[in-house]
PDB file of C-alpha atoms in Angstrom:
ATOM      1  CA  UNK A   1      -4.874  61.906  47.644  1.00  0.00           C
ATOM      2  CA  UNK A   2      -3.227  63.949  44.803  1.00  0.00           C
ATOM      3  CA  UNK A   3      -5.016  64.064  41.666  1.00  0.00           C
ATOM      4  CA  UNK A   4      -3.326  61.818  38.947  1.00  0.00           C
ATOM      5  CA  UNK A   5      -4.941  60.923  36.212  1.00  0.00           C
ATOM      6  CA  UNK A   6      -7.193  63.099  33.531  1.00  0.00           C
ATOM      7  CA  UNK A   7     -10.455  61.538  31.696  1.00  0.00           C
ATOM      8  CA  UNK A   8     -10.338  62.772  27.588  1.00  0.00           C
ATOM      9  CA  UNK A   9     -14.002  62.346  26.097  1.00  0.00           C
ATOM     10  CA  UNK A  10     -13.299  62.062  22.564  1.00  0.00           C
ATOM     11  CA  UNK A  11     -15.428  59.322  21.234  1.00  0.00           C
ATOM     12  CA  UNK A  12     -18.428  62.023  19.767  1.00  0.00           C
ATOM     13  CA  UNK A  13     -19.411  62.199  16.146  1.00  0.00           C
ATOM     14  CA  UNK A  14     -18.277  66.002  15.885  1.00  0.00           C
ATOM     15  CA  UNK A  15     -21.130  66.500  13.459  1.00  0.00           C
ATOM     16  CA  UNK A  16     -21.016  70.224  13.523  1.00  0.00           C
ATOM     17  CA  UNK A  17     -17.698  69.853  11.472  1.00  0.00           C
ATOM     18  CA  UNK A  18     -19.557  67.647   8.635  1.00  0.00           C
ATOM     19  CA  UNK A  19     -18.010  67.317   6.143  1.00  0.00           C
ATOM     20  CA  UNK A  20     -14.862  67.034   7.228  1.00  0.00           C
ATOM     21  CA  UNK A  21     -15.460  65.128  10.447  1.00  0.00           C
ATOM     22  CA  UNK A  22     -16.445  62.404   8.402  1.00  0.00           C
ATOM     23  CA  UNK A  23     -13.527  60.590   8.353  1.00  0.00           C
ATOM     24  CA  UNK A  24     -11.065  62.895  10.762  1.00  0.00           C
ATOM     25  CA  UNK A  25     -11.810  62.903  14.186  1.00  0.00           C
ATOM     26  CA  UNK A  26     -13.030  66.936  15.350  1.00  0.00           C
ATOM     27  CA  UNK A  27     -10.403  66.458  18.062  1.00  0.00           C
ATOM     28  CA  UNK A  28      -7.597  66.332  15.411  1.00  0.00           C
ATOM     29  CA  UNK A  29      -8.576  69.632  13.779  1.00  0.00           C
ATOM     30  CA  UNK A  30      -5.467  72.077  13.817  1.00  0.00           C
ATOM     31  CA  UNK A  31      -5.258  75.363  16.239  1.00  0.00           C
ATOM     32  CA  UNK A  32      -2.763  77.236  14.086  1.00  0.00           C
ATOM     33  CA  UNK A  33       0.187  73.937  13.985  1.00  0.00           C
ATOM     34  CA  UNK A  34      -1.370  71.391  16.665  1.00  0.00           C
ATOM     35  CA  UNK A  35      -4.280  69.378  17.317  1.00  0.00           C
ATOM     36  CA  UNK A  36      -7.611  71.103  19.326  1.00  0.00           C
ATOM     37  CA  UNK A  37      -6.715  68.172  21.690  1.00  0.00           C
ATOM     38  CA  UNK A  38      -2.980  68.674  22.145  1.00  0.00           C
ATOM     39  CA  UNK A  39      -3.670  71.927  23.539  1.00  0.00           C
ATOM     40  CA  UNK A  40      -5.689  70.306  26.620  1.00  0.00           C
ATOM     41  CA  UNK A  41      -3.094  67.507  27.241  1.00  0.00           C
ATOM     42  CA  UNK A  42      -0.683  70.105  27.565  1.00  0.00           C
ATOM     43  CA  UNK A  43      -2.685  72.310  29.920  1.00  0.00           C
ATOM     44  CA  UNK A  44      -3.304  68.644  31.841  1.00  0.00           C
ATOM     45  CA  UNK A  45       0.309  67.443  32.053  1.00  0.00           C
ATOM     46  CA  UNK A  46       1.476  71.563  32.839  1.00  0.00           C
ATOM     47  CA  UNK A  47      -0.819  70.884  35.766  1.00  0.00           C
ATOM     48  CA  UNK A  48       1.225  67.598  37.177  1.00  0.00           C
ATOM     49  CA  UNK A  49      -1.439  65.231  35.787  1.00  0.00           C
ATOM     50  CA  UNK A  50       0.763  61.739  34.738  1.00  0.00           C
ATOM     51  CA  UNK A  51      -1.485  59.822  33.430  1.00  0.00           C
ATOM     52  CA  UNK A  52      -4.131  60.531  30.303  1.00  0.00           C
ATOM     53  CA  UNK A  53      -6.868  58.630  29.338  1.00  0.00           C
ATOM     54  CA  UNK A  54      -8.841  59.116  26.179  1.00  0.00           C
ATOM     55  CA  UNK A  55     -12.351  58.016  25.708  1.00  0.00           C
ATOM     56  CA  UNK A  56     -12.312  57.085  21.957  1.00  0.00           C
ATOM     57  CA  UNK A  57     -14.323  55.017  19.568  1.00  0.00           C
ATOM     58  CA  UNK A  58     -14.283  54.173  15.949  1.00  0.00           C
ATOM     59  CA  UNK A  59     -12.453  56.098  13.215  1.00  0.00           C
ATOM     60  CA  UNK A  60     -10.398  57.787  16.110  1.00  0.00           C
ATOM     61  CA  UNK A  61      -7.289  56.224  15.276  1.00  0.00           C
ATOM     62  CA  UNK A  62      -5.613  59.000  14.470  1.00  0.00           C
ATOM     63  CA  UNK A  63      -5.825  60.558  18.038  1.00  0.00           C
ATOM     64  CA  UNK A  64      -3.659  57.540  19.060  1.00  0.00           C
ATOM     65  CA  UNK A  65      -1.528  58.214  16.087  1.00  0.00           C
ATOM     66  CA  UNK A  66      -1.009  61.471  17.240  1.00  0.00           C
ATOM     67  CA  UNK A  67       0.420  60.636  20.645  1.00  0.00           C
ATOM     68  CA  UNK A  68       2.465  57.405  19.189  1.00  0.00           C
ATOM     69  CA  UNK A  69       6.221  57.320  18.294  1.00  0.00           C
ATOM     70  CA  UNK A  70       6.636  57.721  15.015  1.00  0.00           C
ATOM     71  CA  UNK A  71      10.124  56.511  13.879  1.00  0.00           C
ATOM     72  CA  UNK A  72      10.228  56.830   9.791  1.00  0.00           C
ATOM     73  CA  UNK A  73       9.090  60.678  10.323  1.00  0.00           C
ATOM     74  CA  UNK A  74      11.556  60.850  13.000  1.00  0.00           C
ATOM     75  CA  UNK A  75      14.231  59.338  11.218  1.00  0.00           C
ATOM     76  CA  UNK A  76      13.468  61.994   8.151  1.00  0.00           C
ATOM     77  CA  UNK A  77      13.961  65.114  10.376  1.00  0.00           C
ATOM     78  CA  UNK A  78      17.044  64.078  11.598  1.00  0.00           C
ATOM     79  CA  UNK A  79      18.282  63.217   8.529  1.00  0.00           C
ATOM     80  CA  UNK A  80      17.476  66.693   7.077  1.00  0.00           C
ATOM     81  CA  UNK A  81      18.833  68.493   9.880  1.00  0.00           C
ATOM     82  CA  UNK A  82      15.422  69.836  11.228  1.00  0.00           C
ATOM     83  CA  UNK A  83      16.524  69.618  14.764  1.00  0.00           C
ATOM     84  CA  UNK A  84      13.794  71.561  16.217  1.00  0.00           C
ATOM     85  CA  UNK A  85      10.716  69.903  14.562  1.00  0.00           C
ATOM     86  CA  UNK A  86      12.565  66.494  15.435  1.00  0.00           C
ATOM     87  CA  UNK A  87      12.273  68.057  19.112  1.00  0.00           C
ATOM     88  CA  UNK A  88       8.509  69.189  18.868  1.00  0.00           C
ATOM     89  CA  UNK A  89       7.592  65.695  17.354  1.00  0.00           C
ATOM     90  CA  UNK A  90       9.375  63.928  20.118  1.00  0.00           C
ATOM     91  CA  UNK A  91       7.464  66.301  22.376  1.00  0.00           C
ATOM     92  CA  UNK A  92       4.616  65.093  21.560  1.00  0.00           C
ATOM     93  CA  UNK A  93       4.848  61.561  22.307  1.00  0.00           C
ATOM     94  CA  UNK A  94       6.529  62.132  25.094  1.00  0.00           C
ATOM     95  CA  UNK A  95       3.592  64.267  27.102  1.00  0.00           C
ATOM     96  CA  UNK A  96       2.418  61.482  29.157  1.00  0.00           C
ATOM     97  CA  UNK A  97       1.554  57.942  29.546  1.00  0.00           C
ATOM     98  CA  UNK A  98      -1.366  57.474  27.520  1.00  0.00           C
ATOM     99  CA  UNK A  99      -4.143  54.922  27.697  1.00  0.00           C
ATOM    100  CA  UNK A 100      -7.112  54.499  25.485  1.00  0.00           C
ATOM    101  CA  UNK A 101     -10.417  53.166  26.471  1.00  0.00           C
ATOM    102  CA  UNK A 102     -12.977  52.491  23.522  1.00  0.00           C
ATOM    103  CA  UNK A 103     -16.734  53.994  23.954  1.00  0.00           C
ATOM    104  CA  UNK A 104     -18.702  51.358  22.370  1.00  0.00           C
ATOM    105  CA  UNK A 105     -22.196  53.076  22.002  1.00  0.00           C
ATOM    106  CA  UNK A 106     -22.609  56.496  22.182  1.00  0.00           C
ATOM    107  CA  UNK A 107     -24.477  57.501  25.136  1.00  0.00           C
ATOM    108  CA  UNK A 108     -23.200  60.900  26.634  1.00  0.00           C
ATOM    109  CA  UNK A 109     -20.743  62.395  28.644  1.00  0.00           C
ATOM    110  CA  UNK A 110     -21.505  61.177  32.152  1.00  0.00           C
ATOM    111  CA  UNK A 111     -20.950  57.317  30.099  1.00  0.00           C
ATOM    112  CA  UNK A 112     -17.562  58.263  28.556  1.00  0.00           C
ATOM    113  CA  UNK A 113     -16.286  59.012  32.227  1.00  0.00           C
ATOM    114  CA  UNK A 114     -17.799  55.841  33.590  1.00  0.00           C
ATOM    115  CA  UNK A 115     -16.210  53.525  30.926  1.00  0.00           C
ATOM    116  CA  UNK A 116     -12.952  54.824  32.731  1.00  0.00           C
ATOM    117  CA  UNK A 117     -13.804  53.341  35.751  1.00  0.00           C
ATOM    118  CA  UNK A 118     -11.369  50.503  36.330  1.00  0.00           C
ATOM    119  CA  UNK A 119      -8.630  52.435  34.906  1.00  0.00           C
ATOM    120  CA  UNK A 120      -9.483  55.473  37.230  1.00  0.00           C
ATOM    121  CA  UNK A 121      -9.576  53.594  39.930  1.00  0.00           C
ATOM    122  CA  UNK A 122     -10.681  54.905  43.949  1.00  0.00           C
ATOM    123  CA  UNK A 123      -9.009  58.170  43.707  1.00  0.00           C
ATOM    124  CA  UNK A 124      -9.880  61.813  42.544  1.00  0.00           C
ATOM    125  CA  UNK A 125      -9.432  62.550  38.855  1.00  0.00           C
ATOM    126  CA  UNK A 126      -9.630  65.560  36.101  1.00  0.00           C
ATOM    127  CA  UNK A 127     -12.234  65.797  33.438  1.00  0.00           C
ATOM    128  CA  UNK A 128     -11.028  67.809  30.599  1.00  0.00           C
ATOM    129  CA  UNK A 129     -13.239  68.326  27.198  1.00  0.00           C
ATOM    130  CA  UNK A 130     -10.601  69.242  24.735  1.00  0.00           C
ATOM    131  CA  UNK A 131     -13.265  71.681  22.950  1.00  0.00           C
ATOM    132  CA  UNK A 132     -13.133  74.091  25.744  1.00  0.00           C
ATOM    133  CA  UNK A 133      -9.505  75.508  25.477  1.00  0.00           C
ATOM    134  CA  UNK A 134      -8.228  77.925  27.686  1.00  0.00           C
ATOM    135  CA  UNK A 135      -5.238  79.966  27.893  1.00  0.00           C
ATOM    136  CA  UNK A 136      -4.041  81.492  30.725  1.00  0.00           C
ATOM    137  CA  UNK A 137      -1.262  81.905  32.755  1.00  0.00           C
ATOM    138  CA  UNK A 138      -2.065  78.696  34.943  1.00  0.00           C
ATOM    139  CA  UNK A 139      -3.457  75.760  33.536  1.00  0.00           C
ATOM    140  CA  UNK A 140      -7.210  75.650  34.329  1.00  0.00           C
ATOM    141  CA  UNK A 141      -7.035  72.554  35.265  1.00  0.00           C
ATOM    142  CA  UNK A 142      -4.485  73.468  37.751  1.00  0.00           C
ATOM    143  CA  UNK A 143      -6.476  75.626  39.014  1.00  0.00           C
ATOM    144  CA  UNK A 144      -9.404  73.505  39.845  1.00  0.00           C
ATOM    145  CA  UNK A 145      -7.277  71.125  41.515  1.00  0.00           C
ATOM    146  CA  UNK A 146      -5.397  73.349  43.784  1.00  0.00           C
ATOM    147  CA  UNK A 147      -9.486  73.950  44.955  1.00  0.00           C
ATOM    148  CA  UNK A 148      -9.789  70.068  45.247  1.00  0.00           C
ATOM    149  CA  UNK A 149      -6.922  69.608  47.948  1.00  0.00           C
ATOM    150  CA  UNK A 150      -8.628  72.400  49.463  1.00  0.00           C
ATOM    151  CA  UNK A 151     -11.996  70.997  49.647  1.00  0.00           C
ATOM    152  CA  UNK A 152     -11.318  67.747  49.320  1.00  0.00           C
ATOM    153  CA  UNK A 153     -14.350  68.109  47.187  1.00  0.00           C
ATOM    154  CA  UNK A 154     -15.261  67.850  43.737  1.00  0.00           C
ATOM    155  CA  UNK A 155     -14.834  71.352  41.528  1.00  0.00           C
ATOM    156  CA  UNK A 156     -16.575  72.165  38.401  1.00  0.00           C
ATOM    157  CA  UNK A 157     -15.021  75.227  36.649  1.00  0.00           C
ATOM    158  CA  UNK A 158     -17.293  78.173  35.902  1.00  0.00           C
ATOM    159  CA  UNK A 159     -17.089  81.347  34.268  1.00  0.00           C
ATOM    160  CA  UNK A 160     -19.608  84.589  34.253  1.00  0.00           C
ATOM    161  CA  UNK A 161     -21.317  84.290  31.075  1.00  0.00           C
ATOM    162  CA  UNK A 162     -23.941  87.213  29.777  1.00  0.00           C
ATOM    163  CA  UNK A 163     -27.975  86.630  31.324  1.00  0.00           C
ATOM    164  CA  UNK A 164     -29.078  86.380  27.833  1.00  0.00           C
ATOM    165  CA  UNK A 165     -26.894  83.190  26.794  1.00  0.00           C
ATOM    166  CA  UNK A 166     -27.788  80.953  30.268  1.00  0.00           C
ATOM    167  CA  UNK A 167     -29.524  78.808  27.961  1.00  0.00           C
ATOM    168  CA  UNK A 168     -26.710  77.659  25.982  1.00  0.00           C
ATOM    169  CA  UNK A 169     -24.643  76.488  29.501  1.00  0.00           C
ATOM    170  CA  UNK A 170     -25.234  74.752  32.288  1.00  0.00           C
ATOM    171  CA  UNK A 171     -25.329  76.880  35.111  1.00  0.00           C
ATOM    172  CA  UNK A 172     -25.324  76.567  38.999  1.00  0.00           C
ATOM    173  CA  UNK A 173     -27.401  77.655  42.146  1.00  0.00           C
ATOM    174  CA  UNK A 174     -24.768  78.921  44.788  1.00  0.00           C
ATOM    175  CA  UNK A 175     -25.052  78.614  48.630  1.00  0.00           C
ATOM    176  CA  UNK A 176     -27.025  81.646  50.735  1.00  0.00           C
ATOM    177  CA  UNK A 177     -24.440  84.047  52.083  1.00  0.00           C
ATOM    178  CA  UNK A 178     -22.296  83.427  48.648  1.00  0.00           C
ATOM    179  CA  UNK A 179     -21.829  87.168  47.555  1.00  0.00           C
ATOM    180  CA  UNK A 180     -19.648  86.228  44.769  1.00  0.00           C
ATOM    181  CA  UNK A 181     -16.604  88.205  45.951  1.00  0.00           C
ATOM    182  CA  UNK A 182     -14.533  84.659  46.367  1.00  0.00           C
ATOM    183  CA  UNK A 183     -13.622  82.303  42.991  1.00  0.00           C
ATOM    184  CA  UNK A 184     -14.666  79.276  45.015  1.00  0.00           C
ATOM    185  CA  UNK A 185     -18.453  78.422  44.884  1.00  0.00           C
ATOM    186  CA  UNK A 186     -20.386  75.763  47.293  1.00  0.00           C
ATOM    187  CA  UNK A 187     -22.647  74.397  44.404  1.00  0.00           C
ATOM    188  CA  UNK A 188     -26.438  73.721  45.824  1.00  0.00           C
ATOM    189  CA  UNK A 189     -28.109  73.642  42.517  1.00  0.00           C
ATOM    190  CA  UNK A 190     -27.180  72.701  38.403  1.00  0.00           C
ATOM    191  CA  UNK A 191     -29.656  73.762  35.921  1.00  0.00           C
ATOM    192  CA  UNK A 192     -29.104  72.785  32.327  1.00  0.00           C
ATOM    193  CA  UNK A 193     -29.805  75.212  29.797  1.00  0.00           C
ATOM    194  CA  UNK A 194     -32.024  77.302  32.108  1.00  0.00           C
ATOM    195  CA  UNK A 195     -33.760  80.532  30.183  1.00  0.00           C
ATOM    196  CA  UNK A 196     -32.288  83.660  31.115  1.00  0.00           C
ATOM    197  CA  UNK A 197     -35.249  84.242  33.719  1.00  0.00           C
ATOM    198  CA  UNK A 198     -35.333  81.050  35.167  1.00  0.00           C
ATOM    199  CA  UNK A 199     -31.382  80.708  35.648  1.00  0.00           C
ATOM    200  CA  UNK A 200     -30.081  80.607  39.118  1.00  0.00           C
ATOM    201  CA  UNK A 201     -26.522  82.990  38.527  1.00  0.00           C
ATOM    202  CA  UNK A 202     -24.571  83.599  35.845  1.00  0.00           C
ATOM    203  CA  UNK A 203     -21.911  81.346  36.134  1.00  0.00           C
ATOM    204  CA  UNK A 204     -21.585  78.972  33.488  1.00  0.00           C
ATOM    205  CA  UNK A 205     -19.916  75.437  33.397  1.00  0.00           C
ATOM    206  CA  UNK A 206     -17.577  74.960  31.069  1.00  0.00           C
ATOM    207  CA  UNK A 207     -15.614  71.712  30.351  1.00  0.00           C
ATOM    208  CA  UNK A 208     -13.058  71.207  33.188  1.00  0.00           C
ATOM    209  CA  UNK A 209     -13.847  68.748  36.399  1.00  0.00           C
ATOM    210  CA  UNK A 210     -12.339  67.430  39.141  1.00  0.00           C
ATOM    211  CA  UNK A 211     -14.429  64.376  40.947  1.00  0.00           C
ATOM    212  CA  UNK A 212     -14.276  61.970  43.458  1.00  0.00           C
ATOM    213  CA  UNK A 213     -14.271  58.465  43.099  1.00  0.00           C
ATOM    214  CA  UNK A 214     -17.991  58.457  44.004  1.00  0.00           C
ATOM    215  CA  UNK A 215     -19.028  59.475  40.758  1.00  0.00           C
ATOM    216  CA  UNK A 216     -18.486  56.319  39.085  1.00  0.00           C
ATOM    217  CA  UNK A 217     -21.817  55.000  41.914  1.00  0.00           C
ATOM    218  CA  UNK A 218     -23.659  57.949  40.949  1.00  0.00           C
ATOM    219  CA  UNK A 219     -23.053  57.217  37.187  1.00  0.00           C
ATOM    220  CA  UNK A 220     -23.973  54.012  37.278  1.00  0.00           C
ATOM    221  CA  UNK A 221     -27.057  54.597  38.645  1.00  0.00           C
ATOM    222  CA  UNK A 222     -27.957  57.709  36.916  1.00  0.00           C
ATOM    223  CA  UNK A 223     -31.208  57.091  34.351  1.00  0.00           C
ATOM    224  CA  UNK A 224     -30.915  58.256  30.929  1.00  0.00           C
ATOM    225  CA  UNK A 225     -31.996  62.529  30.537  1.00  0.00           C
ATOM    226  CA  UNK A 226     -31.516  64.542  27.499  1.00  0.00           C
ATOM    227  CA  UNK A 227     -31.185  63.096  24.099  1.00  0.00           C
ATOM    228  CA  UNK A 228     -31.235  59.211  26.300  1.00  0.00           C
ATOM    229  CA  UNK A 229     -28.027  60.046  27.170  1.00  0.00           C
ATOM    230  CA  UNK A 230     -26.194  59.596  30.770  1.00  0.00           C
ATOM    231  CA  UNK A 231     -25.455  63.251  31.615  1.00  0.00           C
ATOM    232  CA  UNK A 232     -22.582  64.051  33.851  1.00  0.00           C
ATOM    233  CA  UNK A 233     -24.424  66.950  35.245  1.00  0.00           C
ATOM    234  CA  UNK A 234     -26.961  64.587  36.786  1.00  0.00           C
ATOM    235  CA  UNK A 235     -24.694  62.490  38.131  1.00  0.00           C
ATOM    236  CA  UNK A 236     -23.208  65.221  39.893  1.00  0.00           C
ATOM    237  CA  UNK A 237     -26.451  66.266  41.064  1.00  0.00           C
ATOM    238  CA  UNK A 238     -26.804  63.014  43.015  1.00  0.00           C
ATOM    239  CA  UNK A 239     -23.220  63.436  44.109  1.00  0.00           C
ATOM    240  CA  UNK A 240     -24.391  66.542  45.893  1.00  0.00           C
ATOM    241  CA  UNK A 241     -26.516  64.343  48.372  1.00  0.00           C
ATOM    242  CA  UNK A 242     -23.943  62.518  49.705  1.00  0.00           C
ATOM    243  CA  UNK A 243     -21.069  65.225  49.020  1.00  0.00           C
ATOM    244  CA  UNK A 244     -20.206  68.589  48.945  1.00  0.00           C
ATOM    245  CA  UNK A 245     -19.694  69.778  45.125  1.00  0.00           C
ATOM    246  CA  UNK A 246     -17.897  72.936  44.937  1.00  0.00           C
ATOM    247  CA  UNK A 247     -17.315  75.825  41.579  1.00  0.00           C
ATOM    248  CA  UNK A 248     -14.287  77.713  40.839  1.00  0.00           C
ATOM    249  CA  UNK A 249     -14.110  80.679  38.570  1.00  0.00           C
ATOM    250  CA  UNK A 250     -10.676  79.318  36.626  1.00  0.00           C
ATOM    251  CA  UNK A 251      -8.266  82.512  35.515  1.00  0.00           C
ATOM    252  CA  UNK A 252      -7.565  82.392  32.017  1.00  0.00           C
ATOM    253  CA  UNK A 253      -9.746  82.803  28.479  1.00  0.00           C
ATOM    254  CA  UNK A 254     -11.883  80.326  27.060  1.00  0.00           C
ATOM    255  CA  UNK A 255     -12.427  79.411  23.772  1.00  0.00           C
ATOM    256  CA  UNK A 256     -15.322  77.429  22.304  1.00  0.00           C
ATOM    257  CA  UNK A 257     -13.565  75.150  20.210  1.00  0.00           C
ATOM    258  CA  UNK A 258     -16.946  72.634  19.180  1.00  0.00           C
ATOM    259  CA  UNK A 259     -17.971  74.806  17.053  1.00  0.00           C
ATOM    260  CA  UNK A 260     -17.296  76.321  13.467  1.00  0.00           C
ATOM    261  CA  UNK A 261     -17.546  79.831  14.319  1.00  0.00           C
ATOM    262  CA  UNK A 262     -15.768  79.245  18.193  1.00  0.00           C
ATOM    263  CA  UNK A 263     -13.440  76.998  16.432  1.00  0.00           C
ATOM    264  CA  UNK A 264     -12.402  80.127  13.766  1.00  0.00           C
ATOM    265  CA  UNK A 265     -11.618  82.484  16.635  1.00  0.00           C
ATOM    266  CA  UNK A 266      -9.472  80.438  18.404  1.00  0.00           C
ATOM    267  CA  UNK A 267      -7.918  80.023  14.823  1.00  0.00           C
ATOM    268  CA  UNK A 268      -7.041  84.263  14.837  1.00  0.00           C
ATOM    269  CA  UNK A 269      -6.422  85.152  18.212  1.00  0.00           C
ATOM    270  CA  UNK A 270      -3.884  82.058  18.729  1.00  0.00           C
ATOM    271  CA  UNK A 271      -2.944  82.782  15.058  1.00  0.00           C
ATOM    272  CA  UNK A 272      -2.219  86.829  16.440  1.00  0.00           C
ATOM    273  CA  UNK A 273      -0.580  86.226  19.436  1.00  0.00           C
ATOM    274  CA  UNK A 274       2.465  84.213  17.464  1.00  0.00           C
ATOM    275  CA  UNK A 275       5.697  85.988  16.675  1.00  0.00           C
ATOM    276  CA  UNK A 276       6.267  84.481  13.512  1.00  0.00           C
ATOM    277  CA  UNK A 277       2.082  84.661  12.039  1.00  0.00           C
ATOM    278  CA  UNK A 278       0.849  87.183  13.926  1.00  0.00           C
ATOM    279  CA  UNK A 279       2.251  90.320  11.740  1.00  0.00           C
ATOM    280  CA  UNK A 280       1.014  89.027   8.384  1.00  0.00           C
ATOM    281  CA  UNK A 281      -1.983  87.296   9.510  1.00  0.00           C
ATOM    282  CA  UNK A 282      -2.536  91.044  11.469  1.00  0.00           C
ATOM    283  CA  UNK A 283      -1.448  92.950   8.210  1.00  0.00           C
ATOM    284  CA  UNK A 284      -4.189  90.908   6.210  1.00  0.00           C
ATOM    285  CA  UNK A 285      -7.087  91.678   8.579  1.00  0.00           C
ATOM    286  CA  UNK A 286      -6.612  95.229   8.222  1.00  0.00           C
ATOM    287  CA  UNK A 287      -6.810  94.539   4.467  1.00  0.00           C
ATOM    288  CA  UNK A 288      -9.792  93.076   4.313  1.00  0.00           C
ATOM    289  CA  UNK A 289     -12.638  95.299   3.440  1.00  0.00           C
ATOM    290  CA  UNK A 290     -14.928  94.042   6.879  1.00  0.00           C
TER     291      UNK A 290
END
């Protein structure tokens, strides 16, 4: 069954942004010109996904805002003759169809993907956390689901991350004879946050899935871990007793978007790579007395 539909946790407080996530949602904070979350609906619907659902919750009405119609603004670029923003904004709303589903309490990631359930439905489906962006020359989620049709499995993406900062990841235990020479991984194992000596690889999830159906069972069953909060990794965990789960090490850089400092970088290098900011922006850096 071809994968469809993509899952959009974006119901969190974002309190690393405080102050400004206060009233704007950390999903709506700008890249350069668009939305942290715009970039991963792109990468989703460059990947043949048709249908998005975001997990939201209160004071997140600007996310839907964001992927509405929005007629008087609209209506003001054509009338000024602004052809091509008229075109981006259309753009926009027309990405995808795109359904909402509200997370009433806030109890982890592994509940924001099971609040999706009936609008899932019994087939395979992306999980995409809009914090992780990643830019490469195939979308990652792509990527991960080419692996899917070839496992028929579910596919967490991974990427080699330094000993030293295992404890910041989850990371996974691969199967004997696994010599790391292939992208594709046959998971036996996650550990969350494991200390550098205690951690079973190097590899590193970061926040791109592609599950069964059978994780909404697993979910629902699935005891409250860290913080009392329904972790995805655990549900995946119990997944593995029943199914394979496999890793893929996606092509493509990733930025870490969820926080301040991740969020800044992103800011530059996307910033650099543009035709029309990247000289000046460039020109200032080598100003700057660093």
């Amino acid at each position: 069954m071809r994968v469809r539909k993509a899952v959009f946790p974006a119901a969190g407080w974002g309190t690393r942004f405080l102050p400004v996530t206060k009233a704007q949602p950390k999903e709506m904070l700008p890249l350069v010109d668009k939305p942290v979350i715009q970039y991963a609906v792109e990468e989703a619907v460059a990947a043949g996904i048709e249908q998005i659902i975001i997990v939201t919750s209160s004071q997140k009405r600007a996310i839907e805002d964001h992927f509405d119609l929005n007629f008087e603004l609209e209506h003001l670029l054509e009338e000024r003759g602004d052809i091509e923003m008229l075109r981006q904004i259309r753009h926009i709303s027309d990405l995808a169809q795109v359904a909402y589903v509200r997370q009433k309490e806030q109890l982890g990631l592994g509940h924001a993907v099971l609040v999706t359930k009936e609008l899932v439905g019994h087939e395979p489906f992306a999980v995409i956390l809009s914090d992780d962006v990643v830019i490469g020359d195939r979308p990652c989620i792509g990527q991960l689901i080419a692996a899917y049709q070839e496992t028929r499995s579910s596919v967490v993406a991974v990427m080699p991350v330094p000993r030293e900062e295992t404890s910041r990841y989850g990371v996974i235990a691969t199967a004997p004879g696994d010599d790391g020479t292939d992208r594709l991984h046959r998971v036996t194992r996650l550990v969350e946050k494991p200390r550098p000596e205690e951690a079973p690889s190097n590899l590193a999830i970061i926040g791109r899935y592609v599950l069964t159906p059978k994780i909404f069972d697993k979910l629902e069953h699935t005891p409250k871990g860290a913080g009392g909060e329904i972790q995805l990794t655990d549900a995946i965990e119990l997944l593995m007793e029943e199914q394979a789960v496999y890793a893929y090490e996606f092509e493509g850089r990733r930025f870490d978007a969820g926080t301040p400092a991740g969020w800044l970088k992103a800011s530059v290098e996307l910033a650099l790579e543009r035709s029309d900011l990247g000289p000046e922006l460039r020109a200032h850096l080598r100003s700057l007395e660093l």
